[in-house]
Amino acid sequence: MARMTKQNKHRKPKGLPSKEQILEFIQTSETPAGKREIAKAFGLKGQEKIALKKRLKDMAEDGLIDGKRTAYHRMGGVPKVTVLKIVTIEDGEPVAEPENWAPDSKEKPPRLLVKESKKMAALKRGDRILARNEETERGWRATPIKKLPARTEGLMGVIEKDGSGNYWLAPVDKRVRDSAPVGDVGEAQEGDLVLAERMGKSPRSKVKVVEVVGDPLAPKAFSLIAIAKHGIPHVFPQGVIEEAQRATELPLSKDHREDLRDVPIVAIDPADARDHDDAIWAEPDGEGGYRAIVAIADVSYYVRPGGQLDREARKRGNSVYFPDRVVPMLPEVLSADVCSLKQDVDRAAMACHLHIDAEGKITKWRFTRAIVRLAKNIAYEDAQAAIDAGDAPEFLQHLWGAWKLLFKAREARDPLDLELPERQVKLNDAGVIEEIAVRERLDAHRVVEDFMIAANVAAAKALEAKTAPVVYRIHETPSREKLLALRDYLAFQGKKLALGQVITPGLFNRMLKDIGDPAEKALIMEAVLRSQMQAYYGPAKEGHFGLALASYAHFTSPIRRYADLLVHRALVDSYKLEQPKPKPQLDLPEATGLSDRDKTALHQITDAISQTERRAMEAERDTIDRYVAAWLSGRVGETFDTRITGVQGFGFFATIDKLGGDGLVPVSTLGREYFRYEEAAQKLIGESTGTEYAVGDRLKLKLAEANALTGALKFEVPDSDGDSIEKRGNRAEPKKRSHQRKGPQKNGPKKGQGAPRQKHPQGQRGRPGNIRHQGRKK
């Protein structure tokens, strides 16, 4: 609760405040607050002031506040009720510190383990809560009372200097419109990228620089912006590195593993892959089906529950992939070396043995710990070229033969099929952009993808057969609210969606299949995407709607996803795949299966790693947007073919065909005509001319701004001699007219740094929960 000011007085709740409200007011007040200040803040009069006096006395007797009536403060140490800030997630549980820690001593603020409430959304790093605290034999514990609004802390921006010598922080977040005055510039220089914090409680307070990141426009700096902005851990503690190095000394003996070194297993990956955690093999079974093996790096052998390495991997949750770097979940000595499956090198693997029948169904499976020696590491493009040329080696021909059966079963299952292009940023050795293009989708990608899906299903079902804990990959059926919005939108396009029927992925597929016009198909595909739910991890069997599967668990990428590592550990326990204990001198945890703590805290752990996944997706997307803006910054003034991706009352968003990068066309640039916003139809309609701008429309737009620091683009509709919106369906073609536009604002330290981000439903733009992101596998 913010400190009372003239500006926000009307926002205070009236009436006698609760103990929690009083504590929150005292905690967040910039100056010590007495009875008079509290009464004024809550607008108390007469008998209410008398009741406040009694309540303050009770709070003092309870030890919640000190007994001074002129200025109440929190008690020494950790107050019984106070504002906490989540600083990290350890072992799936939030850890917090008092937000306003200022003890007399120079001790570090205490850390409190937060007991999460099922009624409250999962907490993540940076969240603020009002909590009730107690000290136990095991340390401080906190029980959340409520979640508080986020503060504008941890600001990131570029230092600018105006003509008067004043410093300003120009934000790198496109959602932040204004620069902030800098009260303490520290060691930063003009042009430096910095992290800063507010010096006061008001959003208009000055900021102080707390860390200098570096040159914001240096090669490979865009990923650093995303890392700092999203708080992604990217430096491994020394203890973690040392434990990873000791883990590399674990023996790899065939005495305790299935020896698959003579099997021609191959890894098919992107040409620029930094790690290789899966490989595949297949051969005909003589009865119209295939025997197959999906070999996955045995990360659970090296990363054991309870160690520093495990705690750091859980905190990170996943690797984060940028065009210029990878922030790995595991130190590189493991992720890029010992755990990476490589040609002609012995490696520890978890082997999933599958039997694929003539209809493409998986009829049998078993899991073993194995030693593999890959016959080949091959790029997607090279594997596809060999198949297309007709001279592929036998092991590739068998893989394609098995895949055709898997594909047959996939077609019968009819999973959601959305053709969503993926942008690929190619950099040269100096980190300079060479090309931004749409990544080509080959059958080779689909081969590997369907093998991975088969192994993931087998892992889930194998654990279910043992009634063991499962970390499921969950993608729920679209909610009724989303379906109603989709139905209303489709109605404006002359299409029907009957909600009385069972909603399946095939229903959407058939809808899209019947659309012949590419522009209209793209429009409906966007609408279907917006109707989908966000995928997540959880211990309950909820199914995967997008893949049309009842049981699905991620098993195939333990190098880069903590969820997969948990599935491996569960398989170790369930199928008695434990390895001999390591030598005492290695100082490593003994077991490689699920710990008892993991089993009881699976809900909290899966909530935490779902949060880190979303964080990674946002960071990766932000970085791609910055690279696209940088790529386009030299082409301001040019006209591009675009498609409208979103409409709001303040304007519409459009993306450049075959390139991407959402840019805003502010309604203020469309001339003097008033435009009415129709939310259900997702369009703007001119009151005088009837001109329409709607989601899916294709039109030519002029690039007016491209801000590489924020990733923001701004477009303008060309003058009347430019091309108009294409006619689509039965909708009348908009009239051409002249647009009187305001000129682009000059960039200054007080000006905005770009357009607000379009609010995409589910916070994602890719296939829900199972997209191939940056060329990686399911």
Tab-separated table of N, CA and C in Angstrom, residues 555-677:
chain	number	residue	atom	x	y	z
A	555	PHE	N	10.547	-35.980	-21.652
A	555	PHE	CA	11.598	-36.930	-21.282
A	555	PHE	C	12.864	-36.707	-22.097
A	556	THR	N	12.763	-36.019	-23.223
A	556	THR	CA	13.802	-36.080	-24.250
A	556	THR	C	14.850	-34.971	-24.224
A	557	SER	N	14.763	-34.017	-23.290
A	557	SER	CA	15.745	-32.922	-23.279
A	557	SER	C	16.213	-32.577	-21.873
A	558	PRO	N	16.806	-33.505	-21.145
A	558	PRO	CA	17.216	-33.218	-19.759
A	558	PRO	C	18.409	-32.276	-19.650
A	559	ILE	N	19.145	-32.054	-20.737
A	559	ILE	CA	20.248	-31.095	-20.693
A	559	ILE	C	19.718	-29.683	-20.519
A	560	ARG	N	18.543	-29.416	-21.102
A	560	ARG	CA	18.053	-28.042	-21.131
A	560	ARG	C	16.719	-27.834	-20.415
A	561	ARG	N	16.098	-28.906	-19.870
A	561	ARG	CA	14.825	-28.750	-19.161
A	561	ARG	C	14.854	-29.560	-17.874
A	562	TYR	N	14.581	-28.900	-16.760
A	562	TYR	CA	14.592	-29.581	-15.467
A	562	TYR	C	13.444	-30.573	-15.370
A	563	ALA	N	12.324	-30.297	-16.031
A	563	ALA	CA	11.189	-31.222	-16.011
A	563	ALA	C	11.601	-32.599	-16.509
A	564	ASP	N	12.378	-32.654	-17.573
A	564	ASP	CA	12.831	-33.925	-18.132
A	564	ASP	C	13.733	-34.668	-17.150
A	565	LEU	N	14.562	-33.918	-16.439
A	565	LEU	CA	15.447	-34.529	-15.448
A	565	LEU	C	14.635	-35.195	-14.346
A	566	LEU	N	13.552	-34.569	-13.926
A	566	LEU	CA	12.677	-35.165	-12.909
A	566	LEU	C	12.028	-36.451	-13.428
A	567	VAL	N	11.629	-36.461	-14.691
A	567	VAL	CA	11.043	-37.669	-15.283
A	567	VAL	C	12.071	-38.795	-15.313
A	568	HIS	N	13.317	-38.478	-15.665
A	568	HIS	CA	14.378	-39.488	-15.655
A	568	HIS	C	14.544	-40.079	-14.256
A	569	ARG	N	14.558	-39.210	-13.247
A	569	ARG	CA	14.730	-39.700	-11.879
A	569	ARG	C	13.581	-40.603	-11.446
A	570	ALA	N	12.377	-40.258	-11.865
A	570	ALA	CA	11.224	-41.102	-11.535
A	570	ALA	C	11.349	-42.472	-12.203
A	571	LEU	N	11.845	-42.510	-13.421
A	571	LEU	CA	12.057	-43.783	-14.118
A	571	LEU	C	13.133	-44.614	-13.427
A	572	VAL	N	14.183	-43.949	-12.943
A	572	VAL	CA	15.244	-44.650	-12.217
A	572	VAL	C	14.657	-45.369	-11.001
A	573	ASP	N	13.815	-44.673	-10.250
A	573	ASP	CA	13.193	-45.277	-9.070
A	573	ASP	C	12.250	-46.415	-9.446
A	574	SER	N	11.383	-46.148	-10.419
A	574	SER	CA	10.315	-47.090	-10.750
A	574	SER	C	10.826	-48.374	-11.368
A	575	TYR	N	11.889	-48.278	-12.153
A	575	TYR	CA	12.382	-49.448	-12.879
A	575	TYR	C	13.738	-49.919	-12.375
A	576	LYS	N	14.074	-49.477	-11.127
A	576	LYS	CA	15.278	-49.960	-10.446
A	576	LYS	C	16.521	-49.831	-11.339
A	577	LEU	N	16.763	-48.609	-11.794
A	577	LEU	CA	17.886	-48.322	-12.682
A	577	LEU	C	19.017	-47.597	-11.962
A	578	GLU	N	19.014	-47.672	-10.618
A	578	GLU	CA	20.037	-46.976	-9.843
A	578	GLU	C	21.419	-47.524	-10.171
A	579	GLN	N	22.403	-46.641	-10.148
A	579	GLN	CA	23.791	-47.003	-10.440
A	579	GLN	C	24.577	-47.160	-9.139
A	580	PRO	N	25.755	-47.803	-9.209
A	580	PRO	CA	26.587	-47.923	-8.000
A	580	PRO	C	26.914	-46.554	-7.409
A	581	LYS	N	27.120	-46.525	-6.090
A	581	LYS	CA	27.428	-45.268	-5.413
A	581	LYS	C	28.767	-44.714	-5.895
A	582	PRO	N	28.877	-43.394	-5.994
A	582	PRO	CA	30.157	-42.811	-6.424
A	582	PRO	C	31.214	-42.946	-5.337
A	583	LYS	N	32.469	-42.860	-5.707
A	583	LYS	CA	33.554	-42.935	-4.734
A	583	LYS	C	33.463	-41.756	-3.770
A	584	PRO	N	33.754	-41.993	-2.496
A	584	PRO	CA	33.632	-40.930	-1.482
A	584	PRO	C	34.427	-39.676	-1.823
A	585	GLN	N	35.588	-39.829	-2.465
A	585	GLN	CA	36.429	-38.663	-2.759
A	585	GLN	C	35.794	-37.711	-3.768
A	586	LEU	N	34.792	-38.195	-4.513
A	586	LEU	CA	34.126	-37.302	-5.460
A	586	LEU	C	33.148	-36.367	-4.760
A	587	ASP	N	32.771	-36.698	-3.537
A	587	ASP	CA	31.892	-35.835	-2.737
A	587	ASP	C	30.631	-35.468	-3.512
A	588	LEU	N	29.920	-36.505	-3.992
A	588	LEU	CA	28.680	-36.311	-4.735
A	588	LEU	C	27.543	-37.046	-4.031
A	589	PRO	N	26.293	-36.559	-4.150
A	589	PRO	CA	25.157	-37.307	-3.595
A	589	PRO	C	25.118	-38.718	-4.167
A	590	GLU	N	24.632	-39.662	-3.368
A	590	GLU	CA	24.683	-41.061	-3.777
A	590	GLU	C	23.606	-41.428	-4.791
A	591	ALA	N	22.358	-41.046	-4.513
A	591	ALA	CA	21.235	-41.514	-5.334
A	591	ALA	C	21.047	-40.664	-6.577
A	592	THR	N	20.448	-41.268	-7.602
A	592	THR	CA	20.151	-40.548	-8.844
A	592	THR	C	18.655	-40.506	-9.133
A	593	GLY	N	17.845	-41.094	-8.256
A	593	GLY	CA	16.396	-41.074	-8.435
A	593	GLY	C	15.766	-39.868	-7.753
A	594	LEU	N	14.440	-39.864	-7.671
A	594	LEU	CA	13.714	-38.772	-7.025
A	594	LEU	C	13.933	-38.817	-5.514
A	595	SER	N	14.206	-37.669	-4.919
A	595	SER	CA	14.327	-37.615	-3.472
A	595	SER	C	12.933	-37.583	-2.856
A	596	ASP	N	12.848	-37.924	-1.567
A	596	ASP	CA	11.552	-37.863	-0.886
A	596	ASP	C	10.993	-36.444	-0.907
A	597	ARG	N	11.877	-35.471	-0.784
A	597	ARG	CA	11.431	-34.082	-0.797
A	597	ARG	C	10.833	-33.717	-2.151
A	598	ASP	N	11.466	-34.217	-3.226
A	598	ASP	CA	10.932	-33.958	-4.569
A	598	ASP	C	9.522	-34.530	-4.709
A	599	LYS	N	9.329	-35.727	-4.178
A	599	LYS	CA	8.034	-36.390	-4.336
A	599	LYS	C	6.921	-35.615	-3.631
A	600	THR	N	7.228	-35.065	-2.474
A	600	THR	CA	6.186	-34.362	-1.708
A	600	THR	C	5.989	-32.922	-2.184
A	601	ALA	N	6.999	-32.370	-2.852
A	601	ALA	CA	6.918	-30.961	-3.269
A	601	ALA	C	6.774	-30.820	-4.782
A	602	LEU	N	6.280	-31.866	-5.441
A	602	LEU	CA	6.240	-31.849	-6.901
A	602	LEU	C	5.367	-30.718	-7.441
A	603	HIS	N	4.292	-30.405	-6.748
A	603	HIS	CA	3.410	-29.330	-7.210
A	603	HIS	C	4.150	-27.996	-7.214
A	604	GLN	N	4.864	-27.695	-6.123
A	604	GLN	CA	5.603	-26.438	-6.043
A	604	GLN	C	6.731	-26.388	-7.065
A	605	ILE	N	7.409	-27.517	-7.254
A	605	ILE	CA	8.520	-27.550	-8.204
A	605	ILE	C	8.016	-27.303	-9.625
A	606	THR	N	6.917	-27.956	-10.000
A	606	THR	CA	6.406	-27.791	-11.363
A	606	THR	C	5.874	-26.379	-11.594
A	607	ASP	N	5.296	-25.758	-10.565
A	607	ASP	CA	4.882	-24.353	-10.689
A	607	ASP	C	6.097	-23.470	-10.970
A	608	ALA	N	7.181	-23.736	-10.250
A	608	ALA	CA	8.381	-22.912	-10.390
A	608	ALA	C	9.006	-23.053	-11.779
A	609	ILE	N	9.106	-24.287	-12.281
A	609	ILE	CA	9.747	-24.454	-13.590
A	609	ILE	C	8.833	-24.001	-14.726
A	610	SER	N	7.522	-23.999	-14.492
A	610	SER	CA	6.624	-23.410	-15.492
A	610	SER	C	6.879	-21.907	-15.589
A	611	GLN	N	7.150	-21.273	-14.446
A	611	GLN	CA	7.453	-19.845	-14.433
A	611	GLN	C	8.769	-19.553	-15.139
A	612	THR	N	9.796	-20.365	-14.901
A	612	THR	CA	11.080	-20.110	-15.551
A	612	THR	C	10.976	-20.326	-17.061
A	613	GLU	N	10.115	-21.247	-17.481
A	613	GLU	CA	9.917	-21.458	-18.916
A	613	GLU	C	9.316	-20.220	-19.559
A	614	ARG	N	8.306	-19.634	-18.907
A	614	ARG	CA	7.683	-18.429	-19.458
A	614	ARG	C	8.667	-17.268	-19.479
A	615	ARG	N	9.482	-17.198	-18.432
A	615	ARG	CA	10.512	-16.165	-18.395
A	615	ARG	C	11.459	-16.302	-19.578
A	616	ALA	N	11.871	-17.530	-19.877
A	616	ALA	CA	12.775	-17.768	-21.006
A	616	ALA	C	12.120	-17.402	-22.330
A	617	MET	N	10.849	-17.771	-22.494
A	617	MET	CA	10.135	-17.455	-23.731
A	617	MET	C	10.061	-15.940	-23.956
A	618	GLU	N	9.767	-15.206	-22.889
A	618	GLU	CA	9.684	-13.754	-23.010
A	618	GLU	C	11.047	-13.158	-23.338
A	619	ALA	N	12.092	-13.644	-22.687
A	619	ALA	CA	13.438	-13.125	-22.931
A	619	ALA	C	13.887	-13.414	-24.357
A	620	GLU	N	13.631	-14.626	-24.833
A	620	GLU	CA	14.009	-14.984	-26.200
A	620	GLU	C	13.251	-14.141	-27.209
A	621	ARG	N	11.939	-13.962	-26.969
A	621	ARG	CA	11.125	-13.172	-27.899
A	621	ARG	C	11.563	-11.705	-27.906
A	622	ASP	N	11.831	-11.146	-26.719
A	622	ASP	CA	12.287	-9.762	-26.641
A	622	ASP	C	13.579	-9.572	-27.427
A	623	THR	N	14.483	-10.536	-27.319
A	623	THR	CA	15.779	-10.426	-27.992
A	623	THR	C	15.618	-10.494	-29.506
A	624	ILE	N	14.775	-11.404	-29.976
A	624	ILE	CA	14.508	-11.474	-31.410
A	624	ILE	C	13.926	-10.147	-31.902
A	625	ASP	N	12.994	-9.571	-31.131
A	625	ASP	CA	12.401	-8.279	-31.513
A	625	ASP	C	13.467	-7.203	-31.630
A	626	ARG	N	14.446	-7.203	-30.715
A	626	ARG	CA	15.510	-6.197	-30.783
A	626	ARG	C	16.383	-6.401	-32.013
A	627	TYR	N	16.678	-7.653	-32.327
A	627	TYR	CA	17.483	-7.908	-33.529
A	627	TYR	C	16.734	-7.490	-34.792
A	628	VAL	N	15.432	-7.764	-34.833
A	628	VAL	CA	14.636	-7.358	-35.996
A	628	VAL	C	14.631	-5.841	-36.121
A	629	ALA	N	14.442	-5.138	-34.999
A	629	ALA	CA	14.442	-3.676	-35.039
A	629	ALA	C	15.799	-3.139	-35.481
A	630	ALA	N	16.873	-3.765	-34.996
A	630	ALA	CA	18.214	-3.337	-35.413
A	630	ALA	C	18.415	-3.557	-36.908
A	631	TRP	N	17.921	-4.678	-37.392
A	631	TRP	CA	18.021	-5.025	-38.814
A	631	TRP	C	17.275	-4.008	-39.679
A	632	LEU	N	16.158	-3.507	-39.145
A	632	LEU	CA	15.318	-2.581	-39.901
A	632	LEU	C	15.674	-1.116	-39.679
A	633	SER	N	16.534	-0.825	-38.718
A	633	SER	CA	16.807	0.573	-38.373
A	633	SER	C	17.400	1.358	-39.544
A	634	GLY	N	18.057	0.672	-40.455
A	634	GLY	CA	18.607	1.352	-41.623
A	634	GLY	C	17.623	1.458	-42.772
A	635	ARG	N	16.379	1.005	-42.563
A	635	ARG	CA	15.388	1.014	-43.647
A	635	ARG	C	14.153	1.840	-43.282
A	636	VAL	N	14.311	2.739	-42.315
A	636	VAL	CA	13.207	3.633	-41.936
A	636	VAL	C	12.824	4.480	-43.147
A	637	GLY	N	11.533	4.597	-43.396
A	637	GLY	CA	11.040	5.336	-44.560
A	637	GLY	C	10.621	4.429	-45.696
A	638	GLU	N	11.071	3.154	-45.660
A	638	GLU	CA	10.682	2.211	-46.705
A	638	GLU	C	9.275	1.669	-46.437
A	639	THR	N	8.646	1.163	-47.503
A	639	THR	CA	7.299	0.595	-47.397
A	639	THR	C	7.394	-0.932	-47.463
A	640	PHE	N	6.617	-1.598	-46.596
A	640	PHE	CA	6.669	-3.055	-46.489
A	640	PHE	C	5.269	-3.651	-46.616
A	641	ASP	N	5.224	-4.902	-47.086
A	641	ASP	CA	3.977	-5.668	-47.056
A	641	ASP	C	3.788	-6.188	-45.641
A	642	THR	N	2.648	-5.885	-45.046
A	642	THR	CA	2.412	-6.266	-43.660
A	642	THR	C	1.041	-6.917	-43.502
A	643	ARG	N	0.832	-7.466	-42.315
A	643	ARG	CA	-0.460	-8.033	-41.949
A	643	ARG	C	-0.807	-7.566	-40.548
A	644	ILE	N	-2.052	-7.127	-40.349
A	644	ILE	CA	-2.492	-6.660	-39.037
A	644	ILE	C	-2.641	-7.851	-38.099
A	645	THR	N	-1.977	-7.771	-36.938
A	645	THR	CA	-2.002	-8.877	-35.975
A	645	THR	C	-2.823	-8.570	-34.730
A	646	GLY	N	-3.145	-7.314	-34.507
A	646	GLY	CA	-3.922	-6.958	-33.322
A	646	GLY	C	-4.482	-5.560	-33.454
A	647	VAL	N	-5.642	-5.341	-32.863
A	647	VAL	CA	-6.296	-4.034	-32.914
A	647	VAL	C	-6.711	-3.633	-31.510
A	648	GLN	N	-6.424	-2.385	-31.151
A	648	GLN	CA	-6.842	-1.821	-29.882
A	648	GLN	C	-7.455	-0.449	-30.144
A	649	GLY	N	-8.011	0.145	-29.108
A	649	GLY	CA	-8.628	1.451	-29.295
A	649	GLY	C	-7.634	2.527	-29.665
A	650	PHE	N	-6.358	2.353	-29.281
A	650	PHE	CA	-5.341	3.382	-29.548
A	650	PHE	C	-4.612	3.184	-30.875
A	651	GLY	N	-4.938	2.109	-31.605
A	651	GLY	CA	-4.286	1.871	-32.890
A	651	GLY	C	-4.285	0.392	-33.224
A	652	PHE	N	-3.508	0.026	-34.233
A	652	PHE	CA	-3.412	-1.393	-34.573
A	652	PHE	C	-1.957	-1.793	-34.743
A	653	PHE	N	-1.714	-3.099	-34.563
A	653	PHE	CA	-0.368	-3.657	-34.688
A	653	PHE	C	-0.282	-4.449	-35.993
A	654	ALA	N	0.882	-4.388	-36.598
A	654	ALA	CA	1.101	-5.123	-37.836
A	654	ALA	C	2.486	-5.749	-37.824
A	655	THR	N	2.638	-6.827	-38.576
A	655	THR	CA	3.923	-7.497	-38.676
A	655	THR	C	4.338	-7.583	-40.133
A	656	ILE	N	5.612	-7.466	-40.398
A	656	ILE	CA	6.133	-7.513	-41.765
A	656	ILE	C	6.145	-8.958	-42.245
A	657	ASP	N	5.609	-9.185	-43.443
A	657	ASP	CA	5.558	-10.529	-44.001
A	657	ASP	C	6.957	-11.135	-44.089
A	658	LYS	N	7.070	-12.377	-43.678
A	658	LYS	CA	8.282	-13.187	-43.780
A	658	LYS	C	9.438	-12.658	-42.934
A	659	LEU	N	9.164	-11.688	-42.053
A	659	LEU	CA	10.220	-11.153	-41.207
A	659	LEU	C	9.786	-11.069	-39.755
A	660	GLY	N	8.542	-10.630	-39.541
A	660	GLY	CA	8.056	-10.495	-38.178
A	660	GLY	C	8.418	-9.153	-37.591
A	661	GLY	N	8.198	-9.033	-36.299
A	661	GLY	CA	8.426	-7.773	-35.624
A	661	GLY	C	7.154	-6.952	-35.579
A	662	ASP	N	6.442	-6.982	-34.473
A	662	ASP	CA	5.194	-6.231	-34.348
A	662	ASP	C	5.476	-4.747	-34.226
A	663	GLY	N	4.742	-3.950	-34.993
A	663	GLY	CA	4.858	-2.507	-34.921
A	663	GLY	C	3.496	-1.871	-34.786
A	664	LEU	N	3.452	-0.716	-34.152
A	664	LEU	CA	2.199	-0.019	-33.896
A	664	LEU	C	1.927	1.037	-34.957
A	665	VAL	N	0.672	1.138	-35.358
A	665	VAL	CA	0.178	2.278	-36.132
A	665	VAL	C	-0.776	3.025	-35.200
A	666	PRO	N	-0.328	4.114	-34.558
A	666	PRO	CA	-1.206	4.838	-33.629
A	666	PRO	C	-2.404	5.424	-34.360
A	667	VAL	N	-3.568	5.372	-33.707
A	667	VAL	CA	-4.766	5.914	-34.333
A	667	VAL	C	-4.611	7.407	-34.594
A	668	SER	N	-3.737	8.066	-33.823
A	668	SER	CA	-3.526	9.499	-34.007
A	668	SER	C	-2.869	9.833	-35.336
A	669	THR	N	-2.255	8.826	-35.989
A	669	THR	CA	-1.604	9.082	-37.278
A	669	THR	C	-2.527	8.826	-38.457
A	670	LEU	N	-3.787	8.450	-38.174
A	670	LEU	CA	-4.714	8.101	-39.256
A	670	LEU	C	-5.519	9.304	-39.749
A	671	GLY	N	-5.139	10.472	-39.318
A	671	GLY	CA	-5.833	11.672	-39.796
A	671	GLY	C	-6.824	12.204	-38.791
A	672	ARG	N	-7.691	13.120	-39.241
A	672	ARG	CA	-8.636	13.786	-38.347
A	672	ARG	C	-9.897	12.960	-38.096
A	673	GLU	N	-10.099	11.947	-38.903
A	673	GLU	CA	-11.321	11.148	-38.766
A	673	GLU	C	-11.329	10.381	-37.441
A	674	TYR	N	-12.507	10.251	-36.835
A	674	TYR	CA	-12.657	9.474	-35.610
A	674	TYR	C	-12.842	7.998	-35.965
A	675	PHE	N	-12.057	7.148	-35.309
A	675	PHE	CA	-12.156	5.703	-35.540
A	675	PHE	C	-12.776	5.033	-34.322
A	676	ARG	N	-13.812	4.258	-34.567
A	676	ARG	CA	-14.508	3.517	-33.521
A	676	ARG	C	-13.899	2.118	-33.397
A	677	TYR	N	-13.647	1.708	-32.154
A	677	TYR	CA	-13.048	0.403	-31.903
A	677	TYR	C	-14.123	-0.613	-31.580
